[in-house]
Short mmCIF file of C-alpha atoms in Angstrom, two decimals:
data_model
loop_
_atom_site.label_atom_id
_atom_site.label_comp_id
_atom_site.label_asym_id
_atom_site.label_seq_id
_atom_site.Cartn_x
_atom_site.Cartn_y
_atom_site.Cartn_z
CA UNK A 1 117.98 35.56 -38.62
CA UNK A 2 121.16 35.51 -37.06
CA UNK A 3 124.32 37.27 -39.47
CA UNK A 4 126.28 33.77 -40.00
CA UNK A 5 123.02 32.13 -40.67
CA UNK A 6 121.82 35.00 -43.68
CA UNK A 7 125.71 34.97 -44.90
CA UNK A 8 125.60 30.93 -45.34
CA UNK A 9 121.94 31.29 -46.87
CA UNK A 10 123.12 33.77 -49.13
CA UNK A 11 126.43 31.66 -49.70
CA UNK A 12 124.36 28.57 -50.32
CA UNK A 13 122.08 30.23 -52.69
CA UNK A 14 125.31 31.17 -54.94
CA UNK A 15 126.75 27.60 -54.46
CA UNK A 16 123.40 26.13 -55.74
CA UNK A 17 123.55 28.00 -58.91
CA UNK A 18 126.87 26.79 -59.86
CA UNK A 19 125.99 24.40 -62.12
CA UNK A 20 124.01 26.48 -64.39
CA UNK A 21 126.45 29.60 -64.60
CA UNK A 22 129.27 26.29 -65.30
CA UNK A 23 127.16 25.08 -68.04
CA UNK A 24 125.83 28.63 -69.75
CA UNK A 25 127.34 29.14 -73.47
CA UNK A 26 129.21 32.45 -74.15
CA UNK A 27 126.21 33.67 -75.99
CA UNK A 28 123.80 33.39 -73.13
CA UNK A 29 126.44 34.56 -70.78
CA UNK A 30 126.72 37.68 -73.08
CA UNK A 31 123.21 38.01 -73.44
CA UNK A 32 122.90 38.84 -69.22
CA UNK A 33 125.84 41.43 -69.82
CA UNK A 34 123.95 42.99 -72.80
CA UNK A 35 120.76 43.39 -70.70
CA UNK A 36 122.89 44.69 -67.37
CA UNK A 37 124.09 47.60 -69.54
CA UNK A 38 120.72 48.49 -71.23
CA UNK A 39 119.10 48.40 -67.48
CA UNK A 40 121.89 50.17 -66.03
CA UNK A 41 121.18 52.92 -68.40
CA UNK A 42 117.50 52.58 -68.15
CA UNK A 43 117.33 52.54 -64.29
CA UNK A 44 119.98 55.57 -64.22
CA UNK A 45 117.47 57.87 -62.27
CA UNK A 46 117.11 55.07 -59.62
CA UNK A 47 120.74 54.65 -59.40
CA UNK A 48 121.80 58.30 -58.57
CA UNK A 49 119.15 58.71 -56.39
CA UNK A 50 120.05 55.66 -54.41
CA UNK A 51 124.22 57.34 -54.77
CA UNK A 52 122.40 60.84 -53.45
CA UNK A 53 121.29 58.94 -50.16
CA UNK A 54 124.43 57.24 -49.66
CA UNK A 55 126.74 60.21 -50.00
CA UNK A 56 124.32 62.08 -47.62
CA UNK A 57 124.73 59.79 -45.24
CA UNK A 58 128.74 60.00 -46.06
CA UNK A 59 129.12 63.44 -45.47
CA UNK A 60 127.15 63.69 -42.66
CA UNK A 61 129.71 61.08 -41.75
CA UNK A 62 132.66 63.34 -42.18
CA UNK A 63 134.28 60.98 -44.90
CA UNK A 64 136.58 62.87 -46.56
CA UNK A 65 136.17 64.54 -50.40
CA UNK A 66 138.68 62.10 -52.06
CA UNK A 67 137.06 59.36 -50.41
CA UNK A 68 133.58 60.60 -51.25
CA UNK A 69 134.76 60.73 -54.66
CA UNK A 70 134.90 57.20 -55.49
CA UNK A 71 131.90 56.86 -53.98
CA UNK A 72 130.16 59.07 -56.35
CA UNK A 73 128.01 58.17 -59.36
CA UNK A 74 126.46 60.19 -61.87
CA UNK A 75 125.14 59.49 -65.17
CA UNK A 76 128.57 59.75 -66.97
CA UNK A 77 129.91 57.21 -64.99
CA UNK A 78 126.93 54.90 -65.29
CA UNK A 79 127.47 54.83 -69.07
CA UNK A 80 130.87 54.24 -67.84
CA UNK A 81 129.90 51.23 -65.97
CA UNK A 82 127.70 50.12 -68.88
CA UNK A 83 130.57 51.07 -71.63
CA UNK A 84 133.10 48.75 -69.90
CA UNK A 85 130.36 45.65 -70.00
CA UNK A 86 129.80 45.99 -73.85
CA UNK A 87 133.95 45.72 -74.09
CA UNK A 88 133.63 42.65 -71.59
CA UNK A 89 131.15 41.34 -74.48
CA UNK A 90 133.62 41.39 -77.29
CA UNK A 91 136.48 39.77 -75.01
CA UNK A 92 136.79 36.22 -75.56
CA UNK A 93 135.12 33.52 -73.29
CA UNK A 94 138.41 31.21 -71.81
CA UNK A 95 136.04 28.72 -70.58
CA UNK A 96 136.77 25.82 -72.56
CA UNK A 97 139.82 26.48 -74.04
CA UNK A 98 142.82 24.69 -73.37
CA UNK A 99 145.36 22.57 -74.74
CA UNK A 100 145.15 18.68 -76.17
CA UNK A 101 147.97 16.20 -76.25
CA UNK A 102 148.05 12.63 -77.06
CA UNK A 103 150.32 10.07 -74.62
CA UNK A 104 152.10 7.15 -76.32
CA UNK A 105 149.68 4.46 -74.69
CA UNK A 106 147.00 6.68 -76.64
CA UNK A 107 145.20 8.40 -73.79
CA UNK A 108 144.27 12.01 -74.85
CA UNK A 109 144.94 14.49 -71.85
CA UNK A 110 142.93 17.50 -72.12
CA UNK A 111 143.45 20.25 -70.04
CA UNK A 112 140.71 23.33 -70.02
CA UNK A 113 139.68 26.28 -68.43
CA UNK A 114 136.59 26.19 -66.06
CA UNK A 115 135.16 28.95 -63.80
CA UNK A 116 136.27 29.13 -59.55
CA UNK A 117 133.12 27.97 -58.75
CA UNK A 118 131.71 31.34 -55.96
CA UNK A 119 133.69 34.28 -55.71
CA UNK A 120 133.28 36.17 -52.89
CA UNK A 121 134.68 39.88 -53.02
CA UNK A 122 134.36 42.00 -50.12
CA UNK A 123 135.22 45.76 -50.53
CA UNK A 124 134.79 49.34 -49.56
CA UNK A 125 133.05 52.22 -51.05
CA UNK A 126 133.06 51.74 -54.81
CA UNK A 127 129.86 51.16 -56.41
CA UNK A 128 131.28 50.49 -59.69
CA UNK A 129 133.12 47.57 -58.05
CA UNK A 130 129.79 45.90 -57.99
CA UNK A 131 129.33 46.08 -61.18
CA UNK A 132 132.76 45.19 -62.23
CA UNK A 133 132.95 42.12 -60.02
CA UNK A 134 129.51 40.09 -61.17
CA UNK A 135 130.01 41.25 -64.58
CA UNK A 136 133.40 39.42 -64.77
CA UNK A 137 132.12 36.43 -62.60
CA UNK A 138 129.31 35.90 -64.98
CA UNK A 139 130.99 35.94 -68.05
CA UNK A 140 133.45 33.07 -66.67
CA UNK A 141 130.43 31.17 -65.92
CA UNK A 142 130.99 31.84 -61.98
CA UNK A 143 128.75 32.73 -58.97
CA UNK A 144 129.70 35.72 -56.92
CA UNK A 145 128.75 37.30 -53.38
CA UNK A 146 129.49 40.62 -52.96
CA UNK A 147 129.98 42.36 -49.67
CA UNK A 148 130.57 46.16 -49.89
CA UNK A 149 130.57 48.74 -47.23
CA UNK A 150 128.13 50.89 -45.58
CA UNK A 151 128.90 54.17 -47.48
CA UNK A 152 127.35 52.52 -50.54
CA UNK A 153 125.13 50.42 -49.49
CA UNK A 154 122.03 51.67 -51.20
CA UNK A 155 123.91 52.04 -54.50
CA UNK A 156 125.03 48.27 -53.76
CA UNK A 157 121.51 47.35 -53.21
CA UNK A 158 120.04 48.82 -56.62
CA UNK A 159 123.01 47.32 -59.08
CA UNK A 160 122.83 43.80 -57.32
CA UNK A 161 118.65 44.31 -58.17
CA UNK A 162 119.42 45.17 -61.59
CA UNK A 163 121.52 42.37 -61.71
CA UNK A 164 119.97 39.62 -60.68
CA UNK A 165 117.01 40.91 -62.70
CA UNK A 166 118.91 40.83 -65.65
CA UNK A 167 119.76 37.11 -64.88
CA UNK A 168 116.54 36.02 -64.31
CA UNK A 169 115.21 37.64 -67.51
CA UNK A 170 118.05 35.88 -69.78
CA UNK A 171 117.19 32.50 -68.10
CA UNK A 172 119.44 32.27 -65.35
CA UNK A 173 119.60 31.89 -61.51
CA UNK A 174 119.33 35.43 -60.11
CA UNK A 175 121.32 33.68 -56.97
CA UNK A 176 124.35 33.75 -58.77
CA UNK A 177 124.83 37.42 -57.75
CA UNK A 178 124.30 37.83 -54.03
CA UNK A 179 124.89 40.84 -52.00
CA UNK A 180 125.16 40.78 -48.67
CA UNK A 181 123.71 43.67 -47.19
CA UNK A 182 124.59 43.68 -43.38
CA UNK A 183 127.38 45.55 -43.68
CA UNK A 184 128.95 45.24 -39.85
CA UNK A 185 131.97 43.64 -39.32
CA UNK A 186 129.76 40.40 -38.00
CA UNK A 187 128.80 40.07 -41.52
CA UNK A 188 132.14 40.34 -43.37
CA UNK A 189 133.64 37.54 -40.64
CA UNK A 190 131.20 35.41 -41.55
CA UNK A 191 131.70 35.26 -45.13
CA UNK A 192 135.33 34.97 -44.46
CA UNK A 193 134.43 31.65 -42.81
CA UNK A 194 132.36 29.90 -45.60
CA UNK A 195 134.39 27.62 -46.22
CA UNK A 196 132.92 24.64 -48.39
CA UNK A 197 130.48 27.47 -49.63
CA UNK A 198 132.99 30.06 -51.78
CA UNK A 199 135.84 29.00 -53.45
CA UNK A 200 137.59 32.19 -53.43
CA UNK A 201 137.54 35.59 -51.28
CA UNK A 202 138.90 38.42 -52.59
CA UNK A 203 139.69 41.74 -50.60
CA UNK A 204 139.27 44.77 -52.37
CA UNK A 205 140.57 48.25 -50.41
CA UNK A 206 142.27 49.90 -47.72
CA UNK A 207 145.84 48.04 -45.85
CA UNK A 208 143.22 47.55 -42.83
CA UNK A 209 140.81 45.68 -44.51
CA UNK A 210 143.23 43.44 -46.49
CA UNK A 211 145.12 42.36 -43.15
CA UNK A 212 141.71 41.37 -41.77
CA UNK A 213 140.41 39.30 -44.38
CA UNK A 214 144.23 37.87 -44.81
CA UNK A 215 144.24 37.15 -41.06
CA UNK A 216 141.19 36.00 -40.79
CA UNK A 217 139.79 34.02 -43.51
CA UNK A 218 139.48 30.40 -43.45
CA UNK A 219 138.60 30.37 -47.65
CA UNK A 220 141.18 30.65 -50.31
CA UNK A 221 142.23 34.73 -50.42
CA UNK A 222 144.02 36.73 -53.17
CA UNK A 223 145.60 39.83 -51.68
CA UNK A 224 144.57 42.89 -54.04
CA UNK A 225 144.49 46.41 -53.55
CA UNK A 226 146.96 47.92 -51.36
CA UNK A 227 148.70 50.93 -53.03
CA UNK A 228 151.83 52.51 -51.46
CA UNK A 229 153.52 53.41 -55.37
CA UNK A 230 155.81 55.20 -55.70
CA UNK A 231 157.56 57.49 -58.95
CA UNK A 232 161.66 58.06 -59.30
CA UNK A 233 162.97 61.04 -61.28
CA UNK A 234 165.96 59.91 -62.47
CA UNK A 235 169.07 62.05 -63.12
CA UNK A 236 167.93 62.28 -66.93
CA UNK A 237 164.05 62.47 -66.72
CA UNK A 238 163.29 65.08 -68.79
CA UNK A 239 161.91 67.42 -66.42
CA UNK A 240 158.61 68.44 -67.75
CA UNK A 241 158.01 65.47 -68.96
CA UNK A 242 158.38 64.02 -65.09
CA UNK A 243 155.97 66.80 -63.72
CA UNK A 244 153.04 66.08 -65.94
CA UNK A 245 153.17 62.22 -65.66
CA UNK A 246 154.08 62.58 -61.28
CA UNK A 247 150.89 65.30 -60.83
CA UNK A 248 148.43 62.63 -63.43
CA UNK A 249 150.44 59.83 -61.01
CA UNK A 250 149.31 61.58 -57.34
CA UNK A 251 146.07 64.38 -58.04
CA UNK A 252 143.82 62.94 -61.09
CA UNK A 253 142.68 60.75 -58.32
CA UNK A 254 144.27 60.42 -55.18
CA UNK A 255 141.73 58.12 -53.90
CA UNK A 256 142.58 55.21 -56.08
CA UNK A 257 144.85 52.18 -55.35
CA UNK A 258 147.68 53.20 -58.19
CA UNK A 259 147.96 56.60 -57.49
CA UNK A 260 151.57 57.67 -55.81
CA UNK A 261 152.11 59.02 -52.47
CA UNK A 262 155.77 58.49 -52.06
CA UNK A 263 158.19 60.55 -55.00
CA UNK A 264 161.83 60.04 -55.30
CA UNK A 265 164.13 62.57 -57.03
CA UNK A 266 167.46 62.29 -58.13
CA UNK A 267 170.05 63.94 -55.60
CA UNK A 268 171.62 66.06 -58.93
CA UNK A 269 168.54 67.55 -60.51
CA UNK A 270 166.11 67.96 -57.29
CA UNK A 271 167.19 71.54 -56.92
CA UNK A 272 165.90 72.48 -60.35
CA UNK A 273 163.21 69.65 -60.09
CA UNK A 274 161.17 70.05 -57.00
CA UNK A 275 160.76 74.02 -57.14
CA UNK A 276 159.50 73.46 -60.80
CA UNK A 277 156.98 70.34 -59.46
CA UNK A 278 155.19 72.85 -56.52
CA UNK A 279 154.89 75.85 -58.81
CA UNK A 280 153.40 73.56 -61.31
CA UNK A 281 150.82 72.93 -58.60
CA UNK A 282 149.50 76.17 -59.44
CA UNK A 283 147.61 76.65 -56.14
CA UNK A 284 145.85 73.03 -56.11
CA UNK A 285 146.17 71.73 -52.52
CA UNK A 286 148.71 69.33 -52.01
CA UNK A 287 150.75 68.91 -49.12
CA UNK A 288 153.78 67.67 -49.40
CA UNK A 289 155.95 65.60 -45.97
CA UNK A 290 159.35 65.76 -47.04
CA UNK A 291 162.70 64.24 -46.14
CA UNK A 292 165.87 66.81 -44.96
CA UNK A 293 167.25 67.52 -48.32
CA UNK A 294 163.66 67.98 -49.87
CA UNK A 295 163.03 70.32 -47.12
CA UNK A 296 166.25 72.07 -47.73
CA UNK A 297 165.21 72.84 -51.27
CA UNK A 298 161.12 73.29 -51.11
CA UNK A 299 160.29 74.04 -47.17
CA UNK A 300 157.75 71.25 -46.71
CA UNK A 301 156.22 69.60 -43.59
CA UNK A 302 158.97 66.99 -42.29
CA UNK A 303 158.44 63.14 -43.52
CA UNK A 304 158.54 60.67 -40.47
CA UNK A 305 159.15 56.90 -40.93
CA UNK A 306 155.55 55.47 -41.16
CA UNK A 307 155.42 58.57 -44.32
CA UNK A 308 157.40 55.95 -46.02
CA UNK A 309 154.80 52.93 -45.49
CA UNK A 310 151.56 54.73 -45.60
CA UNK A 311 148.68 55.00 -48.36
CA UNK A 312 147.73 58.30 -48.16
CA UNK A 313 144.36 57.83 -50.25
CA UNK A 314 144.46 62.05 -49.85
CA UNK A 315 146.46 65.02 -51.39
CA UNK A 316 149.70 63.90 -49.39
CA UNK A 317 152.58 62.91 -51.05
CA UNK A 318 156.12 62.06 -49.35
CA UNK A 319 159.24 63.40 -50.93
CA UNK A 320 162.62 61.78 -50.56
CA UNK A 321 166.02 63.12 -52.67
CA UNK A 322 167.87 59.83 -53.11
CA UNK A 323 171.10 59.16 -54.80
CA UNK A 324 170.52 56.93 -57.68
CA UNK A 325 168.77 54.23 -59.51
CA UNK A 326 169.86 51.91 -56.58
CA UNK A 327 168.88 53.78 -53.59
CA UNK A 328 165.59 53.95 -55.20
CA UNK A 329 164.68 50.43 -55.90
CA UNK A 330 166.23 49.33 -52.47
CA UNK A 331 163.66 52.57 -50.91
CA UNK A 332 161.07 51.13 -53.08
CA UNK A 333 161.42 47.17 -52.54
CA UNK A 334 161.50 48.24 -48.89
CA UNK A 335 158.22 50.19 -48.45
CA UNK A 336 156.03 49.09 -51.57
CA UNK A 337 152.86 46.82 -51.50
CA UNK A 338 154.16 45.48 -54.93
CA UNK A 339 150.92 47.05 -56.70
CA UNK A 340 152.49 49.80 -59.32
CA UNK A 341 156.08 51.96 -59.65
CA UNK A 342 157.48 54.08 -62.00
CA UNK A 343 160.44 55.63 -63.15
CA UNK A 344 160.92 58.48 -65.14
CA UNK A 345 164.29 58.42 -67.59
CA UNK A 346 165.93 58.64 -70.54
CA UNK A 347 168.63 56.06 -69.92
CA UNK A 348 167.40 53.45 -70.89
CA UNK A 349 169.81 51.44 -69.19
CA UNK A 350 168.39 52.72 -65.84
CA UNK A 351 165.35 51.83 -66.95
CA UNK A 352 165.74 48.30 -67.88
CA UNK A 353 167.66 48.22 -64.44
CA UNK A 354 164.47 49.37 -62.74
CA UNK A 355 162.02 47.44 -64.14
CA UNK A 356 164.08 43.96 -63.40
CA UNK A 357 164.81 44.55 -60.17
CA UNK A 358 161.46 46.44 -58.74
CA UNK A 359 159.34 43.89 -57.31
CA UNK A 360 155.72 44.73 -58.04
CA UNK A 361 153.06 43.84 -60.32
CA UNK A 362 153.43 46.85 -62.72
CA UNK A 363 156.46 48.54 -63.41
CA UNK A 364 156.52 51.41 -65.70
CA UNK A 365 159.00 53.70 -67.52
CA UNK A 366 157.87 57.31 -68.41
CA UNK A 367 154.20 56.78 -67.73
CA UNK A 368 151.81 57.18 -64.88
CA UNK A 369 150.97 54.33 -62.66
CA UNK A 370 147.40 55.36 -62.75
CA UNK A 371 147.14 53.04 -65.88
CA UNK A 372 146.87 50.07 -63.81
CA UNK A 373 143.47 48.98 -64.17
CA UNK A 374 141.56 46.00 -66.20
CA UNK A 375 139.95 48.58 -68.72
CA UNK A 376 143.09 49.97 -69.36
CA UNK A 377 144.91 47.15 -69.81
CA UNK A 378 142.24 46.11 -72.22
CA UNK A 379 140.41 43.36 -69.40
CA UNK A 380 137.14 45.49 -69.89
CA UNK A 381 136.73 45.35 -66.19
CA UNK A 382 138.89 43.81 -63.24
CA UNK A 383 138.21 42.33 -59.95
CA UNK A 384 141.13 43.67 -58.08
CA UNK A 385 144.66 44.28 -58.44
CA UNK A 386 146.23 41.23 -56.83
CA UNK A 387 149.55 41.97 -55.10
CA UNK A 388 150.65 38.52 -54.42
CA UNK A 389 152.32 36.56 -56.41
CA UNK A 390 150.36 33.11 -56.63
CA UNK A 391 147.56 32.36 -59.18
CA UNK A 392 147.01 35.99 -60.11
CA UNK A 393 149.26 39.22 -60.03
CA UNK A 394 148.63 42.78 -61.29
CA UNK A 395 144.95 43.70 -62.58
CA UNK A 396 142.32 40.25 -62.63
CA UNK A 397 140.60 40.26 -65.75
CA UNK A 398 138.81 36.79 -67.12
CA UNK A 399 141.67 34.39 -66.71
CA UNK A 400 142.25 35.18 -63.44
CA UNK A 401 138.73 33.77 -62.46
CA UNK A 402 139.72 30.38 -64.00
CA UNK A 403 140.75 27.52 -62.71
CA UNK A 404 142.18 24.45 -64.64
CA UNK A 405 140.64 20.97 -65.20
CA UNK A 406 142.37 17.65 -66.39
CA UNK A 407 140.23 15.77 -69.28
CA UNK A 408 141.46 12.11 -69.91
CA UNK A 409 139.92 9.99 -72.60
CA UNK A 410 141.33 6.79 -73.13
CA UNK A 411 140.31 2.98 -74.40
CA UNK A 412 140.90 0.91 -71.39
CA UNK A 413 144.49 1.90 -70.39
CA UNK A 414 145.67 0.07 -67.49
CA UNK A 415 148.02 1.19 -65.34
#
């Protein structure tokens, strides 16, 4: 079958079942949740030796450790997976709810939330995206196709099995979750052209992949992903307190969308900050581009301009000695994808200074941005971090796959 052909079949399979997911209570849309995590757990075996084969086939490919990190699933992070969906269970459904207002000629306007219809999401190596993505599409009563890439595909193929079985099993069309397993760039254009089919596309990865599907797509796109955040040490950080949150911020997991790659340190305290930041390193690789006056203080590799604008997705992190609270923001507002910044301060003057006049989804004070994410921010799962500012911005938990819908009742009005 030729790839635009499959796509739309696949696409049209997901349309057909929107009905059913629309009409589904809570308690049945639960149920499917409840039996994803039991079979998650249940098919674990199958599931890391599906990973095994894919990150064979990755390092054979010469993808690089970070990257074959989130690619990686083991039976901790299955439970994970299947932990997050029971705390999607307990979240409220916001199908349905609304608000209710009565007009003066006595019509009753009722305006409620109902599900997108098909979400498409295409992304890159994350298994747990797959996961994340349906689960959050079925419990707001929506269809999804997902698209991954090639480094996972086998993982891919086992999840969307489990959950489509899972569907089936609770009385529901397994078509609602579709995976589209050509993963060449013939099949990922074609999905970004099913228009009429899927109501919304959603990007989630890398600057390149983003631009594509932004360029490209002739369905309704949300921007997520993109990570270039950044940390300031102020003038009055307290020091250690600014080491340990900028090392969780850049090497817990460099791999990740809010993880750092550009740091900013105060002009006055980067003599006694930046020596105390590489020795706390303590031998874990890291290297480190810096600008003149960094490189004055620390002897680092020198920062060029694209160091600025790039997401490093590696242990690389650009250093910059800046003057103050305004040169940061303007460096920030300048280079930033608007995903996640920080500052670390104890005037908290700076800081409310910062956080109005950063533009990003997430701004933080004394904390690492590595807490953006739909778990964390109590969304039990999210299906990107949108960096636009229309519909959705920041982490896309339930609401975010809503849509509203105008309910008038009246007793022969006239207009």
């Amino acid at each position: 079958m030729e790839i635009f052909e499959y796509v739309k079949s696949v696409c049209s399979a997901a349309a057909d079942s929107k009905s059913a997911m629309a009409g589904a209570s809570a308690k049945t849309k639960n149920t499917v949740l409840a039996r994803i995590a039991e079979l998650l757990r249940g098919e674990c075996d199958r599931i890391t030796e599906a990973n095994a084969i894919d990150l064979k086939n990755a390092e054979d490919n010469g993808i690089a450790p970070a990257m074959l990190d989130r690619l990686r699933l083991d039976s901790g992070r299955i439970d994970g997976i299947a932990d997050s969906l029971s705390e999607l269970i307990m979240l409220n459904d916001p199908i349905g709810s609304g608000t209710r207002t009565t007009r003066p000629n006595g019509l009753v306007i009722e305006h409620i939330r109902v599900p997108l219809g098909v979400v498409a999401i295409i992304y890159e190596s994350r298994p747990n995206v797959t996961v994340d993505a349906a689960a959050l599409c079925i419990k707001t009563g929506n269809a999804c196709v997902l698209r991954g890439g090639k480094e996972a595909i086998e993982t891919n193929r086992v999840l969307a099995q489990i959950m489509r079985r899972a569907l089936a099993d609770c009385g529901l069309p397994s078509d609602a979750v579709g995976l589209i397993d050509n993963t060449s760039r013939e099949g990922s254009a074609a999905l970004m052209k099913m228009r009429g089919l899927v109501d919304l596309l959603v990007p989630r990865g890398g600057a390149g992949l983003i631009r594509s599907v932004v360029d490209n797509a002739t369905v309704p796109v949300i921007e997520t992903g993109a990570g270039n955040c950044h940390i300031y040490i102020d003038e009055s950080a307290d020091i250690e307190l600014g080491i340990k949150v900028a090392l969780n911020a850049k090497m817990s997991r460099p791999s990740v969308c809010n993880a750092v790659e550009t740091m900013l340190v105060h002009e006055n305290i980067a003599a006694d900050f930046l020596p105390r930041f590489t020795a706390a390193l303590d031998g874990k690789a890291l290297e480190i581009r810096g600008c003149e006056r960094t490189r004055a203080i620390i002897g680092c590799a020198a920062a060029a301009e694209y160091d600025w604008a790039t997401e490093y997705d590696d242990y690389i992190l650009a250093v910059k000695v800046v003057s103050g609270t305004d040169e940061a923001i303007a460096h920030i507002n300048r280079y930033n994808t608007g995903h996640s910044e920080a500052i670390i301060t104890r005037d908290m003057a700076n800081a409310e200074h910062f956080k109005r006049e950063v533009d990003a989804a997430a701004v933080y004070v004394n904390a690492s941005t590595r807490f953006t994410d739909g778990g964390e921010f109590g969304f039990g799962a999210e299906l990107g971090i949108s960096t636009q500012k229309l519909h959705a911005r920041g982490p896309m938990g339930l609401d975010a796959l809503t849509t509203g819908k105008y309910l008038i009742t009246g007793d022969g009005q006239v207009r």
